[in-house]
Coordinates of C-alpha atoms in Angstrom, one line a residue:
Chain A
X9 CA 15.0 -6.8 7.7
X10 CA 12.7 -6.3 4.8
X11 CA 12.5 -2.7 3.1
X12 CA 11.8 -0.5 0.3
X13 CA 13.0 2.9 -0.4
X14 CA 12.3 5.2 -2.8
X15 CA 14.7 8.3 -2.8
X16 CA 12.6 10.9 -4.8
X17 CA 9.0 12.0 -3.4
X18 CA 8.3 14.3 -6.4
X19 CA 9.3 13.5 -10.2
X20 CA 7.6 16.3 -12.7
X21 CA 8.6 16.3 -16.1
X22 CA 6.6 17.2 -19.4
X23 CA 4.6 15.0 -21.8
X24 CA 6.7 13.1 -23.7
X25 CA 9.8 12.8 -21.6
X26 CA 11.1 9.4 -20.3
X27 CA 10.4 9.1 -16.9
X28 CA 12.3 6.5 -14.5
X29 CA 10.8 6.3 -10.9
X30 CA 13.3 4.7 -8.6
X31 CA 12.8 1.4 -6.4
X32 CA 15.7 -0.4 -4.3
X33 CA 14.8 -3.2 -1.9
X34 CA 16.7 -5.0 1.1
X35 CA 15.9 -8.9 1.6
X36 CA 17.7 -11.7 2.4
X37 CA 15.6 -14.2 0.6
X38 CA 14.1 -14.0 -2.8
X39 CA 11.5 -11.4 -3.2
X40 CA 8.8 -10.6 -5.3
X41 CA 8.3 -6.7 -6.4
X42 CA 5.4 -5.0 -7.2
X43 CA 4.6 -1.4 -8.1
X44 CA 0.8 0.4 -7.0
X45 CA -0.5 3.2 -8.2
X46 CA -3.0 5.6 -7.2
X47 CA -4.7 8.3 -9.3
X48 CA -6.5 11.0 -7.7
X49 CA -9.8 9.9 -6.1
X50 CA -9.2 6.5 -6.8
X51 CA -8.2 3.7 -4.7
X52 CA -4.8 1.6 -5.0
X53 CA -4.2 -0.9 -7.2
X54 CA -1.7 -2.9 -8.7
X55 CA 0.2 -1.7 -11.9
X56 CA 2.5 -4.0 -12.3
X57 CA 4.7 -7.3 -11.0
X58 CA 7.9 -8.7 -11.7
X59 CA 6.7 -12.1 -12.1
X60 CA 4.8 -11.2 -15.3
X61 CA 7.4 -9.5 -17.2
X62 CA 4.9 -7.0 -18.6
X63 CA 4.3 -4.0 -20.2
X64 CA 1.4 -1.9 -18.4
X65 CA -0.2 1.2 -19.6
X66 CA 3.5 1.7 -21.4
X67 CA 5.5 0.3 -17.8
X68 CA 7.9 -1.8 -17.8
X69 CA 9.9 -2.6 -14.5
X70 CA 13.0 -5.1 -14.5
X71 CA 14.2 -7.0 -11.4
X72 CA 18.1 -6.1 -10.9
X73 CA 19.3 -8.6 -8.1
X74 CA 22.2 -7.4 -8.2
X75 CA 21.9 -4.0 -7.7
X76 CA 18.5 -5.0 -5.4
X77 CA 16.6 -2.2 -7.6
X78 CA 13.0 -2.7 -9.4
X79 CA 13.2 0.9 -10.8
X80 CA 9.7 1.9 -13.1
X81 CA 10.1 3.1 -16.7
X82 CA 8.2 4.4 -19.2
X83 CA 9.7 5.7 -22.7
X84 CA 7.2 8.6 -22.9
X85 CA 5.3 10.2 -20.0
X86 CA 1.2 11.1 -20.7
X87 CA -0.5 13.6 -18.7
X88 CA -2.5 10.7 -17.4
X89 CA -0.1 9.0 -15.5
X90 CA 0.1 11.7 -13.0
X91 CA -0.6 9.9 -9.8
X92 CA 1.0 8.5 -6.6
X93 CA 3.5 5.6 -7.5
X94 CA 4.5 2.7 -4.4
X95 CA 7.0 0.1 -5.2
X96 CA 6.5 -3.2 -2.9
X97 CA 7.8 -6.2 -1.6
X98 CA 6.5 -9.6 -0.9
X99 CA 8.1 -11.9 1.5
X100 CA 7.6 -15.3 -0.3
X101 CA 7.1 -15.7 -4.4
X102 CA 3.2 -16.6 -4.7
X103 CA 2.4 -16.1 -1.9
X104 CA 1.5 -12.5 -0.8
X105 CA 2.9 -13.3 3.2
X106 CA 4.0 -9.6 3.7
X107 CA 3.4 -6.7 1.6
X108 CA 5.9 -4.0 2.6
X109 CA 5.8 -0.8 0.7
X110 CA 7.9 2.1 0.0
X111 CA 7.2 6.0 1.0
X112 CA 5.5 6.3 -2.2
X113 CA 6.4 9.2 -5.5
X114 CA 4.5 11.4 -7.2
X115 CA 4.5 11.7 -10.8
X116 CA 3.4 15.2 -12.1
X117 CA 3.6 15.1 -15.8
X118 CA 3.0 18.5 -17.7
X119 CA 1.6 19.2 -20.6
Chain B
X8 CA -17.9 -7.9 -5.5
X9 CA -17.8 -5.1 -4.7
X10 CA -14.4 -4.8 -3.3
X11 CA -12.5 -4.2 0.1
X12 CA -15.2 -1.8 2.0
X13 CA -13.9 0.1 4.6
X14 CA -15.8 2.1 6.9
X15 CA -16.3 5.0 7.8
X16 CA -14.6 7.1 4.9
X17 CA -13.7 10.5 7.5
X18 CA -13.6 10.4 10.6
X19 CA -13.1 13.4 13.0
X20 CA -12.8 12.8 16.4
X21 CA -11.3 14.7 19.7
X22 CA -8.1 13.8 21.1
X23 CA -8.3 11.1 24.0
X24 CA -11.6 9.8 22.4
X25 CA -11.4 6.0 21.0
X26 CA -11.6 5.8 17.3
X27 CA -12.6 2.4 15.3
X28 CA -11.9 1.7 11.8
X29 CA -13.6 -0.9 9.8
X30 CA -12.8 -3.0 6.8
X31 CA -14.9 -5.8 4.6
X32 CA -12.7 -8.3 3.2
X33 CA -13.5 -9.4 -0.8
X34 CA -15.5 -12.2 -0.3
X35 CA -13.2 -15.7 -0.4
X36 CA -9.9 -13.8 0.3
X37 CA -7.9 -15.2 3.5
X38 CA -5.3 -12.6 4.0
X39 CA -5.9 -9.0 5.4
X40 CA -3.8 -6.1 6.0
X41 CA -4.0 -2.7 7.9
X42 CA -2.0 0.3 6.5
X43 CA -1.7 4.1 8.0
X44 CA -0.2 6.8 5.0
X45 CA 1.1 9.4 5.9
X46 CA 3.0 12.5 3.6
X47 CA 6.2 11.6 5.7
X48 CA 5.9 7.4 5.9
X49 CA 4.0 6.9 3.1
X50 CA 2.2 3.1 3.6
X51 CA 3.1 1.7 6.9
X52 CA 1.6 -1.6 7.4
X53 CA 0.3 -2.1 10.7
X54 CA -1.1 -5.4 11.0
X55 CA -1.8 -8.3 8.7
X56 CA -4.1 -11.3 9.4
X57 CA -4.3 -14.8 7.5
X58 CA -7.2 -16.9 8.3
X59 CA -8.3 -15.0 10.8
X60 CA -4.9 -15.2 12.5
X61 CA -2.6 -12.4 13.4
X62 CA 0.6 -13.0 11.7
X63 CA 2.4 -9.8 12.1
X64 CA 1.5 -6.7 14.5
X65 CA 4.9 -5.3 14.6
X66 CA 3.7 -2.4 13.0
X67 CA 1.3 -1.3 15.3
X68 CA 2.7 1.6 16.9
X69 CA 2.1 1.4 20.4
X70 CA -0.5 -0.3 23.0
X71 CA -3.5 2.5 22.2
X72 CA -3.8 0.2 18.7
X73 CA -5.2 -2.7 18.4
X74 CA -6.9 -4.9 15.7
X75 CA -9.5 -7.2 15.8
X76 CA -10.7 -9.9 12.8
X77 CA -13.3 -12.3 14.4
X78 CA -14.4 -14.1 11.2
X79 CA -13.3 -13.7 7.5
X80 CA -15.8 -11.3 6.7
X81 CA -14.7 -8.4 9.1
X82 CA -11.6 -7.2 10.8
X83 CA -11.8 -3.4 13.1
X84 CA -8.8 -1.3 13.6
X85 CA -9.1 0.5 17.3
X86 CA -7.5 3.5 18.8
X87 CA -7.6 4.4 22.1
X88 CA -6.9 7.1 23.3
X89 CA -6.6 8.6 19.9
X90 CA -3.8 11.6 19.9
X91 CA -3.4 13.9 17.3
X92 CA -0.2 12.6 15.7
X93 CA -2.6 9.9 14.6
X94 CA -4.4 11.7 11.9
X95 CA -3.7 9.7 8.6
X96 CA -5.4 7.6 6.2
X97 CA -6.1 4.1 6.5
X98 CA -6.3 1.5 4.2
X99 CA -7.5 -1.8 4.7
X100 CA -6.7 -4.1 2.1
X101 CA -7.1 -8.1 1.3
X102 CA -5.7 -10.7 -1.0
X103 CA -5.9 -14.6 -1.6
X104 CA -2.7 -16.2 -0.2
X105 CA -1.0 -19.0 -2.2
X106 CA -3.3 -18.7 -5.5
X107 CA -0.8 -17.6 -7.8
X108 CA -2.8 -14.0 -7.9
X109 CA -1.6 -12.6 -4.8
X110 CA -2.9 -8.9 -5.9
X111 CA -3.5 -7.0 -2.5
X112 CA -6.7 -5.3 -3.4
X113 CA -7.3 -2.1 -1.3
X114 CA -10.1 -0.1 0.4
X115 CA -10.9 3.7 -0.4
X116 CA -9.3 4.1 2.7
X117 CA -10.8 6.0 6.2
X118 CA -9.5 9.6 6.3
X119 CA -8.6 9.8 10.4
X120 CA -8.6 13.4 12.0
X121 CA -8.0 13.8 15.6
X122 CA -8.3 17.3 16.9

């Protein structure tokens, strides 16, 4: 069965610090991962996917097959990247068949 | 575009009354997908259509939910009876299957309250 967990619901830590937000997926197949954000008042929306190998807003997120983690980095935490953080799965590459997301963590970040 | 519209954005209703959520696809996509969040579950997905089609209801918690899309333009979300253990937000969201850009974009959500 397909499924995303994210162990931590709360991550606080103070402007400046590195901040790793945890992602670990079960699939049989190949997957495609994707992490969402959502700031306050503000809708969902994509931050990142694997695919791209980018950096976003300071992101980065690497695919570990083996240890089936797609854990979200950033080197130094703003006070704006407080919000709501989902890592997610996609059944088939390209193609969004299933999107399955985890129970979500929230990033406080203090000034 | 102006994005996945969903409909109504609170919602508060009386237990045992029937509660219906609606959601406006972006124009030209062909998948669709119904998500409740909750503090404890986070996103659950619910339902998703493609084409039209439902692929994948497994989510739906029990018989009082269903989901209806009768043309790509519009897809409703139905609960009834509605119970209290239902209050949550619901997002609707949509994305383009098989176009290299498979970017689920999402609704502002309905904010459910069943009292």
């Amino acid at each position: 069965a397909q499924r995303v967990t994210q162990p931590e619901k709360l991550l606080s830590v103070f402007k400046g610090a590195p901040v790793e937000l945890k992602c670990n997926y079960s699939y049989s197949g190949s997957p495609e991962l994707f992490w969402y954000v959502q700031y306050s008042r503000q809708r969902l929306q994509l931050l990142l996917r694997h695919i791209s190998r980018e950096s976003i807003k300071g992101f980065t997120a690497d695919l570990n097959k083996g240890e089936t983690s797609f854990h979200l980095k950033k080197p130094f935490a703003q006070e704006e990247d407080s919000a709501m953080y989902y890592c997610a799965l996609s059944a088939l590459p390209y193609n969004t068949d299933k999107l399955i997301f985890g129970t979500g963590t929230r990033l406080q970040v203090f000034p | 575009d102006a994005g996945v519209i969903q409909s109504p954005r609170h919602e508060v209703t009386e237990m045992g009354q029937e509660v219906t959520l609606r959601c406006k696809p972006i124009s030209g996509h062909n998948s669709l997908f119904w998500y409740r969040q909750t503090m404890m579950r986070g996103l659950e997905l619910l339902i998703y259509f493609n084409n039209n089609v439902p692929i994948d209801d497994s989510g739906m918690p029990e018989d009082r939910f269903s989901a209806k899309m009768p043309n790509a333009s519009f897809s409703t979300l139905k609960i009834q009876p509605s119970e209290p253990r239902d209050s949550a937000v619901y997002f609707c969201a949509s994305s383009q299957k098989g176009q290299g850009s498979d970017e689920a974009f999402f609704g502002q959500g309905t904010r459910l309250t069943v009292v």
